[in-house]
Amino acid sequence: MLHKLQVRLPAEATDRSYDILIGTGLLDQAGLEIATRFGPRKIVVISDSHVAPLYLERLHAALKTAGHTLLQPAIMPAGEPHKTLPTLQQLAETVLQQQPDRRLLVLALGGGVVGDMAGMLAALLLRGVDYIQIPTTLLAQVDSSVGGKTGLDTPQGKNLLGAFHQPRLVLADLDLLRSLPARHWRSGFAEIVKYGLINQADFFTWCHAHGPKLLAGDAELLTSAIARSCASKAAIVAADEKESGQRALLNLGHTFGHALEAASGFGENLYHGEAVAIGCALALRFSIALGLCPASELDRYLALCAACELPTTPQLPASMVPTLLDFMSGDKKNSDGAITLILLRGIGQAFVQKGVSRQQLATFWHEVLANPSTRNAC
Ligand SMILES: NC(=O)c1ccc[n+]([C@@H]2O[C@H](COP(=O)([O-])OP(=O)(O)OC[C@H]3O[C@@H](n4cnc5c(N)ncnc54)[C@H](O)[C@@H]3O)[C@@H](O)[C@H]2O)c1
Ligand SMILES: [Zn+2]
């Protein structure tokens, strides 16, 4: 079964709206789906060292059969530690050595890291060329491939260099998830739960009821969850593409989470989705500590996370508090020296809280790191 959604965006020089296709067999259909929409194109595939050996040959065959011309692919080392400027430079040089023109189409084949890097590359190459996403992780299929945020990490923090550059098409092929390690499935599931927490209490309940079976690979549940997540994100992005308001809600769990990721060194210790799962628990704890949210809402969240084996407690020593605060102070949502957080009045009721002071957060972090698994912080 094929699901088709559309991200509707205001037209600029051209119509920038695009389709998200969710289903099986899409990798082998990619050439045709692209040719039907955009004609035969010159294409360069960007992928990573885990994904390319699994799927690149099949994708190239599908593209060639549909009449596209292929450049040599640009393959980056896998993983978050490589979402950096030096890697971007290497990818750019591989492409530029092949003398591309503005009709070049960049095709991202990989998880969120490849998607963010390929998107940024497409935004910069020749001042902007088209790109298409073929997300290969659950996280990328439900979140990062949609919405046009691209970026990379620097020592100062996560995604601090980037551009808004929307893809022209997203092909989410469920078959590709079969090779994804279980820990990455759970990491992606954390971003699915996030949509329920933000503004869909019924979807949160659905995630609690079906999470374990979905994570065991149930195709029907998986399709529903991906379609619902993409529809949520598409609606928010359509309303606020460049994050002047409502789109900031999608950062629920991310200000805490990004600080944890950065403080953990962007490595194997803590994946992005895991950091988001912990970050959502902390957003709930902070909201409760401010008297904004009933404590029972955290219990509901913790119960879901326990059932789905998602982490909820940070594992860092108290000596890391200044580092965490520095990373939070550098977040893109902040203004005038005060920190902006996404907090919750309850499950399904996220809101933007501006003006949180560094001192308030310092007290909170000290309490959290001293008592990682209790909610009586602040
Ligand atoms: N742009 C956005 O809107 C947005 C939204 C959410 C997250 N992100 C970014 O996404 C990144 C996280 O994405 P991720 O979790 O997909 O990480 P990832 O891209 O690093 O992929 C996780 C790991 O799985 C491997 N892999 C990917 N697909 C596979 C497959 N089908 N089979 C086997 N192995 C596979 C990858 O090589 C990597 O080792 C973070 O950098 C985060 O900041 C961006
Ligand atoms: Zn995220």
CSV table of C-alpha atoms and ligand atoms in Angstrom, one decimal:
chain,number,residue,atom,x,y,z
A,1,MET,CA,0.0,0.0,0.0
A,2,LEU,CA,1.3,3.4,-0.9
A,3,HIS,CA,0.5,6.5,1.2
A,4,LYS,CA,0.9,9.9,-0.4
A,5,LEU,CA,1.1,13.2,1.5
A,6,GLN,CA,1.9,16.7,0.4
A,7,VAL,CA,3.9,19.4,2.1
A,8,ARG,CA,2.2,22.6,1.0
A,9,LEU,CA,4.4,25.6,0.9
A,10,PRO,CA,3.8,29.1,-0.4
A,11,ALA,CA,5.1,29.5,-3.9
A,12,GLU,CA,8.2,31.7,-4.4
A,13,ALA,CA,9.7,31.7,-8.0
A,14,THR,CA,8.2,28.3,-8.4
A,15,ASP,CA,5.8,26.0,-6.6
A,16,ARG,CA,7.8,24.4,-3.8
A,17,SER,CA,5.2,22.0,-2.5
A,18,TYR,CA,6.3,18.4,-2.5
A,19,ASP,CA,5.1,14.8,-2.1
A,20,ILE,CA,6.0,12.3,0.6
A,21,LEU,CA,5.5,8.7,-0.6
A,22,ILE,CA,5.4,6.1,2.1
A,23,GLY,CA,5.3,2.4,1.2
A,24,THR,CA,7.3,-0.7,0.2
A,25,GLY,CA,9.3,-1.2,-3.0
A,26,LEU,CA,10.0,2.5,-3.4
A,27,LEU,CA,13.8,2.2,-3.7
A,28,ASP,CA,13.4,0.2,-6.9
A,29,GLN,CA,10.7,2.7,-8.1
A,30,ALA,CA,12.8,5.8,-7.3
A,31,GLY,CA,14.1,6.3,-10.9
A,32,LEU,CA,10.5,6.3,-12.3
A,33,GLU,CA,9.1,8.5,-9.5
A,34,ILE,CA,11.8,11.1,-10.2
A,35,ALA,CA,11.5,10.9,-14.0
A,36,THR,CA,7.7,11.3,-13.9
A,37,ARG,CA,8.0,14.5,-11.8
A,38,PHE,CA,11.2,16.0,-13.0
A,39,GLY,CA,12.2,14.3,-16.3
A,40,PRO,CA,15.6,12.6,-16.8
A,41,ARG,CA,18.2,14.3,-14.6
A,42,LYS,CA,21.9,14.2,-13.8
A,43,ILE,CA,21.9,12.7,-10.3
A,44,VAL,CA,24.5,12.4,-7.5
A,45,VAL,CA,23.7,10.1,-4.6
A,46,ILE,CA,25.0,11.1,-1.2
A,47,SER,CA,25.2,8.2,1.3
A,48,ASP,CA,27.2,6.8,4.2
A,49,SER,CA,29.6,3.9,4.7
A,50,HIS,CA,26.9,1.7,6.3
A,51,VAL,CA,24.0,2.4,3.9
A,52,ALA,CA,25.8,2.5,0.6
A,53,PRO,CA,27.0,-1.1,0.7
A,54,LEU,CA,23.4,-2.2,1.4
A,55,TYR,CA,21.3,-0.2,-1.0
A,56,LEU,CA,23.4,2.0,-3.4
A,57,GLU,CA,23.7,-0.6,-6.2
A,58,ARG,CA,20.0,-1.2,-6.4
A,59,LEU,CA,19.3,2.6,-6.3
A,60,HIS,CA,21.8,3.2,-9.1
A,61,ALA,CA,20.2,0.4,-11.2
A,62,ALA,CA,16.8,1.9,-10.7
A,63,LEU,CA,17.9,5.4,-11.6
A,64,LYS,CA,19.8,4.2,-14.8
A,65,THR,CA,16.8,2.1,-16.0
A,66,ALA,CA,14.6,5.2,-15.8
A,67,GLY,CA,17.0,7.2,-18.0
A,68,HIS,CA,18.9,9.3,-15.5
A,69,THR,CA,22.6,10.1,-15.8
A,70,LEU,CA,24.7,9.2,-12.7
A,71,LEU,CA,27.6,11.0,-11.3
A,72,GLN,CA,30.0,9.1,-9.0
A,73,PRO,CA,28.4,8.9,-5.6
A,74,ALA,CA,29.8,10.8,-2.6
A,75,ILE,CA,30.0,8.6,0.4
A,76,MET,CA,30.7,9.9,3.9
A,77,PRO,CA,31.7,7.9,7.0
A,78,ALA,CA,28.6,6.9,9.0
A,79,GLY,CA,27.4,8.6,12.1
A,80,GLU,CA,26.8,11.8,14.0
A,81,PRO,CA,30.6,12.5,14.7
A,82,HIS,CA,30.9,13.0,10.9
A,83,LYS,CA,28.1,15.6,10.5
A,84,THR,CA,30.8,18.3,10.3
A,85,LEU,CA,32.2,21.0,8.0
A,86,PRO,CA,35.3,18.9,7.0
A,87,THR,CA,32.9,16.1,5.8
A,88,LEU,CA,30.8,18.6,3.9
A,89,GLN,CA,33.9,19.9,2.2
A,90,GLN,CA,34.9,16.4,1.1
A,91,LEU,CA,31.4,15.7,-0.2
A,92,ALA,CA,31.4,19.0,-2.1
A,93,GLU,CA,34.8,18.3,-3.7
A,94,THR,CA,33.7,14.9,-4.8
A,95,VAL,CA,30.7,16.5,-6.6
A,96,LEU,CA,32.5,19.6,-7.9
A,97,GLN,CA,35.3,17.6,-9.4
A,98,GLN,CA,32.6,16.1,-11.7
A,99,GLN,CA,31.6,19.6,-13.0
A,100,PRO,CA,27.9,19.7,-12.2
A,101,ASP,CA,25.5,22.2,-13.5
A,102,ARG,CA,22.4,23.7,-11.9
A,103,ARG,CA,20.2,20.8,-13.3
A,104,LEU,CA,22.1,18.5,-10.9
A,105,LEU,CA,19.8,16.6,-8.5
A,106,VAL,CA,21.3,15.6,-5.2
A,107,LEU,CA,19.8,12.4,-3.8
A,108,ALA,CA,20.2,11.6,-0.1
A,109,LEU,CA,20.2,7.9,0.7
A,110,GLY,CA,20.6,7.4,4.4
A,111,GLY,CA,19.5,8.5,7.9
A,112,GLY,CA,19.1,11.9,9.4
A,113,VAL,CA,22.9,12.6,9.2
A,114,VAL,CA,23.1,11.9,5.5
A,115,GLY,CA,19.9,13.8,4.9
A,116,ASP,CA,21.0,16.9,6.8
A,117,MET,CA,24.4,16.9,5.1
A,118,ALA,CA,23.1,16.2,1.6
A,119,GLY,CA,20.4,18.9,2.1
A,120,MET,CA,23.1,21.4,3.1
A,121,LEU,CA,25.3,20.4,0.2
A,122,ALA,CA,22.4,20.9,-2.2
A,123,ALA,CA,21.7,24.4,-0.6
A,124,LEU,CA,25.3,25.4,-1.2
A,125,LEU,CA,26.2,23.8,-4.5
A,126,LEU,CA,26.1,26.4,-7.3
A,127,ARG,CA,24.0,28.5,-4.9
A,128,GLY,CA,21.3,25.8,-4.7
A,129,VAL,CA,20.3,22.7,-6.6
A,130,ASP,CA,17.3,20.3,-6.2
A,131,TYR,CA,17.5,17.5,-3.7
A,132,ILE,CA,15.4,14.4,-2.9
A,133,GLN,CA,15.4,12.4,0.3
A,134,ILE,CA,15.3,8.6,0.5
A,135,PRO,CA,15.4,8.2,4.3
A,136,THR,CA,16.7,4.9,5.6
A,137,THR,CA,16.2,5.2,9.3
A,138,LEU,CA,12.9,5.4,11.2
A,139,LEU,CA,14.0,8.7,12.6
A,140,ALA,CA,14.6,10.1,9.1
A,141,GLN,CA,11.3,8.7,7.7
A,142,VAL,CA,9.2,10.3,10.5
A,143,ASP,CA,11.1,13.5,11.0
A,144,SER,CA,14.4,14.7,9.5
A,145,SER,CA,13.6,14.0,5.8
A,146,VAL,CA,10.6,16.4,5.9
A,147,GLY,CA,10.6,20.1,6.5
A,148,GLY,CA,13.8,21.4,4.8
A,149,LYS,CA,16.0,22.0,7.8
A,150,THR,CA,19.6,21.1,6.9
A,151,GLY,CA,22.7,21.5,8.9
A,152,LEU,CA,25.8,20.2,10.7
A,153,ASP,CA,27.4,20.2,14.1
A,154,THR,CA,30.3,22.3,15.3
A,155,PRO,CA,32.3,22.1,18.6
A,156,GLN,CA,30.0,24.9,19.8
A,157,GLY,CA,26.9,22.9,19.4
A,158,LYS,CA,24.4,20.9,17.3
A,159,ASN,CA,23.1,22.1,13.9
A,160,LEU,CA,24.5,25.6,14.4
A,161,LEU,CA,25.4,25.9,10.7
A,162,GLY,CA,22.6,25.2,8.4
A,163,ALA,CA,20.1,26.4,5.8
A,164,PHE,CA,16.4,26.0,5.1
A,165,HIS,CA,16.3,24.1,1.8
A,166,GLN,CA,13.2,22.0,1.0
A,167,PRO,CA,13.5,18.7,-0.7
A,168,ARG,CA,11.5,18.2,-4.0
A,169,LEU,CA,10.4,14.7,-3.0
A,170,VAL,CA,10.6,12.3,-0.1
A,171,LEU,CA,10.5,8.5,-0.7
A,172,ALA,CA,10.1,6.6,2.6
A,173,ASP,CA,10.6,2.9,1.8
A,174,LEU,CA,9.6,0.7,4.7
A,175,ASP,CA,11.7,-2.2,3.3
A,176,LEU,CA,14.9,-0.3,4.0
A,177,LEU,CA,14.2,-0.4,7.8
A,178,ARG,CA,14.7,-4.1,7.9
A,179,SER,CA,18.4,-3.8,8.2
A,180,LEU,CA,18.2,-1.0,10.9
A,181,PRO,CA,19.6,-2.0,14.3
A,182,ALA,CA,17.0,-2.2,17.1
A,183,ARG,CA,18.5,0.7,19.0
A,184,HIS,CA,18.0,3.0,16.0
A,185,TRP,CA,14.4,1.8,15.7
A,186,ARG,CA,13.8,3.0,19.3
A,187,SER,CA,15.7,6.2,18.7
A,188,GLY,CA,13.3,7.0,15.8
A,189,PHE,CA,10.3,6.0,17.9
A,190,ALA,CA,11.2,8.8,20.3
A,191,GLU,CA,10.5,11.4,17.6
A,192,ILE,CA,7.2,9.7,16.8
A,193,VAL,CA,6.1,9.9,20.5
A,194,LYS,CA,7.2,13.6,20.4
A,195,TYR,CA,4.3,14.4,18.0
A,196,GLY,CA,1.8,13.0,20.5
A,197,LEU,CA,3.4,15.0,23.3
A,198,ILE,CA,3.3,18.2,21.3
A,199,ASN,CA,-0.4,18.4,20.3
A,200,GLN,CA,-2.0,15.0,19.9
A,201,ALA,CA,-2.9,13.3,23.1
A,202,ASP,CA,-4.8,10.6,21.3
A,203,PHE,CA,-1.7,9.7,19.3
A,204,PHE,CA,0.4,9.5,22.5
A,205,THR,CA,-2.1,7.0,23.8
A,206,TRP,CA,-1.9,5.1,20.5
A,207,CYS,CA,1.9,5.1,20.8
A,208,HIS,CA,1.7,3.6,24.3
A,209,ALA,CA,-0.7,0.9,23.2
A,210,HIS,CA,1.1,-0.1,20.0
A,211,GLY,CA,4.7,0.9,20.6
A,212,PRO,CA,6.2,-2.5,21.5
A,213,LYS,CA,4.5,-4.2,18.5
A,214,LEU,CA,5.5,-1.4,16.1
A,215,LEU,CA,9.1,-1.7,17.3
A,216,ALA,CA,8.9,-5.4,16.6
A,217,GLY,CA,8.4,-4.5,12.9
A,218,ASP,CA,4.6,-4.7,12.5
A,219,ALA,CA,4.2,-3.2,9.0
A,220,GLU,CA,0.6,-1.8,9.4
A,221,LEU,CA,1.4,0.0,12.6
A,222,LEU,CA,4.6,1.3,11.2
A,223,THR,CA,2.9,2.7,8.1
A,224,SER,CA,0.3,4.4,10.3
A,225,ALA,CA,2.9,5.9,12.6
A,226,ILE,CA,5.1,7.2,9.8
A,227,ALA,CA,2.1,8.6,7.9
A,228,ARG,CA,0.7,10.3,11.0
A,229,SER,CA,4.1,11.7,12.0
A,230,CYS,CA,4.8,13.1,8.5
A,231,ALA,CA,1.3,14.6,8.3
A,232,SER,CA,1.9,16.3,11.7
A,233,LYS,CA,5.2,17.7,10.6
A,234,ALA,CA,3.9,18.7,7.2
A,235,ALA,CA,1.1,20.7,8.8
A,236,ILE,CA,3.4,22.5,11.1
A,237,VAL,CA,6.0,23.2,8.4
A,238,ALA,CA,3.3,24.4,6.0
A,239,ALA,CA,2.1,26.9,8.7
A,240,ASP,CA,5.6,28.2,9.7
A,241,GLU,CA,8.3,27.1,7.3
A,242,LYS,CA,11.1,29.2,8.8
A,243,GLU,CA,10.2,28.8,12.5
A,244,SER,CA,9.0,32.2,13.4
A,245,GLY,CA,6.4,30.7,15.7
A,246,GLN,CA,4.6,27.3,15.9
A,247,ARG,CA,7.4,25.3,14.3
A,248,ALA,CA,9.5,25.8,17.4
A,249,LEU,CA,7.2,23.3,19.1
A,250,LEU,CA,8.9,20.5,17.0
A,251,ASN,CA,11.9,21.2,19.2
A,252,LEU,CA,10.2,19.7,22.2
A,253,GLY,CA,12.9,17.8,24.1
A,254,HIS,CA,15.6,19.1,21.8
A,255,THR,CA,17.1,22.0,23.9
A,256,PHE,CA,17.8,19.6,26.7
A,257,GLY,CA,18.5,16.8,24.3
A,258,HIS,CA,21.0,18.7,22.1
A,259,ALA,CA,22.9,19.8,25.2
A,260,LEU,CA,23.1,16.2,26.3
A,261,GLU,CA,24.2,15.1,22.8
A,262,ALA,CA,26.9,17.7,22.6
A,263,ALA,CA,28.1,17.1,26.2
A,264,SER,CA,28.3,13.4,25.4
A,265,GLY,CA,30.5,14.1,22.4
A,266,PHE,CA,28.0,13.3,19.6
A,267,GLY,CA,29.1,9.6,19.6
A,268,GLU,CA,27.7,6.2,20.2
A,269,ASN,CA,26.9,6.8,23.9
A,270,LEU,CA,23.8,8.7,23.1
A,271,TYR,CA,21.9,8.8,19.8
A,272,HIS,CA,19.8,11.8,18.8
A,273,GLY,CA,16.5,10.1,19.4
A,274,GLU,CA,17.6,8.8,22.8
A,275,ALA,CA,18.6,12.4,23.7
A,276,VAL,CA,15.2,13.6,22.6
A,277,ALA,CA,13.5,10.9,24.7
A,278,ILE,CA,15.4,12.1,27.8
A,279,GLY,CA,14.9,15.7,26.8
A,280,CYS,CA,11.1,15.2,26.7
A,281,ALA,CA,11.3,13.7,30.2
A,282,LEU,CA,13.3,16.7,31.4
A,283,ALA,CA,10.8,19.2,29.7
A,284,LEU,CA,8.0,17.5,31.7
A,285,ARG,CA,10.1,17.6,34.9
A,286,PHE,CA,10.9,21.2,34.4
A,287,SER,CA,7.2,22.0,33.6
A,288,ILE,CA,6.1,20.2,36.8
A,289,ALA,CA,8.8,22.0,38.9
A,290,LEU,CA,7.4,25.3,37.6
A,291,GLY,CA,3.9,24.2,38.7
A,292,LEU,CA,2.7,24.3,35.1
A,293,CYS,CA,1.9,20.6,34.6
A,294,PRO,CA,0.5,17.8,36.8
A,295,ALA,CA,3.1,15.2,38.0
A,296,SER,CA,0.9,12.4,36.7
A,297,GLU,CA,1.7,13.4,33.1
A,298,LEU,CA,5.3,12.5,33.7
A,299,ASP,CA,4.3,9.1,35.1
A,300,ARG,CA,2.3,8.4,31.9
A,301,TYR,CA,5.4,9.4,29.8
A,302,LEU,CA,7.7,7.2,31.9
A,303,ALA,CA,5.4,4.3,31.6
A,304,LEU,CA,5.4,4.5,27.8
A,305,CYS,CA,9.2,4.8,27.7
A,306,ALA,CA,9.6,1.8,30.0
A,307,ALA,CA,7.3,-0.3,27.8
A,308,CYS,CA,9.3,0.8,24.7
A,309,GLU,CA,12.8,0.7,26.2
A,310,LEU,CA,13.4,4.4,25.7
A,311,PRO,CA,15.9,6.1,28.1
A,312,THR,CA,14.5,8.9,30.3
A,313,THR,CA,17.5,9.8,32.6
A,314,PRO,CA,20.7,11.6,31.7
A,315,GLN,CA,23.9,9.8,32.7
A,316,LEU,CA,26.3,12.6,33.3
A,317,PRO,CA,28.2,13.8,36.4
A,318,ALA,CA,27.2,17.0,38.1
A,319,SER,CA,30.5,18.6,37.0
A,320,MET,CA,28.9,18.8,33.5
A,321,VAL,CA,26.3,21.3,34.5
A,322,PRO,CA,28.2,24.4,33.3
A,323,THR,CA,28.9,22.6,30.0
A,324,LEU,CA,25.2,21.7,29.6
A,325,LEU,CA,24.2,25.3,30.4
A,326,ASP,CA,26.7,26.7,27.8
A,327,PHE,CA,25.2,24.4,25.1
A,328,MET,CA,21.7,25.4,26.1
A,329,SER,CA,22.6,29.1,26.1
A,330,GLY,CA,23.9,28.7,22.5
A,331,ASP,CA,20.5,27.3,21.2
A,332,LYS,CA,19.1,28.9,18.1
A,333,LYS,CA,15.7,29.7,19.8
A,334,ASN,CA,17.2,32.0,22.4
A,335,SER,CA,17.1,35.7,22.3
A,336,ASP,CA,18.5,38.6,24.5
A,337,GLY,CA,20.5,36.3,26.8
A,338,ALA,CA,17.5,34.3,28.1
A,339,ILE,CA,16.8,30.7,27.2
A,340,THR,CA,13.7,29.6,25.3
A,341,LEU,CA,12.3,26.1,26.1
A,342,ILE,CA,9.4,24.1,24.8
A,343,LEU,CA,7.4,23.1,27.9
A,344,LEU,CA,4.2,21.2,28.5
A,345,ARG,CA,0.9,21.9,30.4
A,346,GLY,CA,0.1,18.2,29.9
A,347,ILE,CA,0.5,15.5,27.2
A,348,GLY,CA,-0.6,17.0,23.9
A,349,GLN,CA,-0.2,20.6,25.2
A,350,ALA,CA,3.2,21.9,24.4
A,351,PHE,CA,4.0,25.6,24.4
A,352,VAL,CA,6.9,28.0,23.9
A,353,GLN,CA,8.3,29.4,27.2
A,354,LYS,CA,10.6,32.3,26.7
A,355,GLY,CA,12.8,34.0,29.3
A,356,VAL,CA,14.0,31.0,31.3
A,357,SER,CA,17.1,32.1,33.3
A,358,ARG,CA,20.4,30.3,33.3
A,359,GLN,CA,20.2,30.2,37.1
A,360,GLN,CA,16.8,28.4,37.1
A,361,LEU,CA,18.3,25.9,34.7
A,362,ALA,CA,21.5,25.5,36.7
A,363,THR,CA,19.4,24.6,39.8
A,364,PHE,CA,17.3,22.2,37.8
A,365,TRP,CA,20.3,20.4,36.2
A,366,HIS,CA,22.1,20.0,39.5
A,367,GLU,CA,19.0,18.4,41.0
A,368,VAL,CA,18.4,16.2,37.9
A,369,LEU,CA,22.0,15.0,37.8
A,370,ALA,CA,22.0,14.3,41.5
A,371,ASN,CA,18.6,12.4,41.3
A,372,PRO,CA,18.4,11.3,37.6
A,373,SER,CA,15.3,9.1,38.0
A,374,THR,CA,13.1,11.2,40.4
A,375,ARG,CA,10.9,14.0,39.4
A,376,ASN,CA,11.3,16.3,42.4
A,377,ALA,CA,13.7,18.6,40.8
A,378,CYS,CA,13.9,22.4,41.2
B,1,LIG,N1,16.6,18.1,9.7
B,1,LIG,C1,15.7,17.8,10.6
B,1,LIG,O1,14.6,18.4,10.6
B,1,LIG,C2,16.1,16.8,11.6
B,1,LIG,C3,15.1,16.3,12.5
B,1,LIG,C4,15.5,15.3,13.4
B,1,LIG,C5,16.8,14.8,13.4
B,1,LIG,N2,17.7,15.4,12.6
B,1,LIG,C6,19.1,14.9,12.6
B,1,LIG,O2,19.1,13.5,12.3
B,1,LIG,C7,20.3,12.9,12.8
B,1,LIG,C8,19.9,11.6,13.4
B,1,LIG,O3,19.4,10.8,12.4
B,1,LIG,P1,19.5,9.2,12.4
B,1,LIG,O4,19.1,8.7,13.8
B,1,LIG,O5,18.8,8.7,11.2
B,1,LIG,O6,21.1,8.9,12.4
B,1,LIG,P2,22.1,8.4,11.3
B,1,LIG,O7,21.9,9.0,10.0
B,1,LIG,O8,23.5,8.5,11.9
B,1,LIG,O9,21.8,6.8,11.2
B,1,LIG,C9,22.0,6.0,12.3
B,1,LIG,C10,22.9,4.8,11.9
B,1,LIG,O10,22.2,3.9,11.2
B,1,LIG,C11,22.9,3.6,10.0
B,1,LIG,N3,21.8,3.3,9.0
B,1,LIG,C12,21.0,4.1,8.4
B,1,LIG,N4,20.1,3.5,7.7
B,1,LIG,C13,20.3,2.2,7.9
B,1,LIG,C14,19.6,1.0,7.4
B,1,LIG,N5,18.5,1.1,6.7
B,1,LIG,N6,20.1,-0.2,7.8
B,1,LIG,C15,21.2,-0.2,8.6
B,1,LIG,N7,21.9,0.8,9.0
B,1,LIG,C16,21.4,2.0,8.7
B,1,LIG,C17,23.7,4.8,9.7
B,1,LIG,O11,24.8,4.5,8.9
B,1,LIG,C18,24.1,5.2,11.1
B,1,LIG,O12,25.2,4.4,11.5
B,1,LIG,C19,20.8,13.9,13.8
B,1,LIG,O13,22.0,14.5,13.4
B,1,LIG,C20,19.7,14.9,14.0
B,1,LIG,O14,20.2,16.2,14.3
B,1,LIG,C21,17.4,16.4,11.7
B,2,ZN,ZN,15.1,15.5,16.5
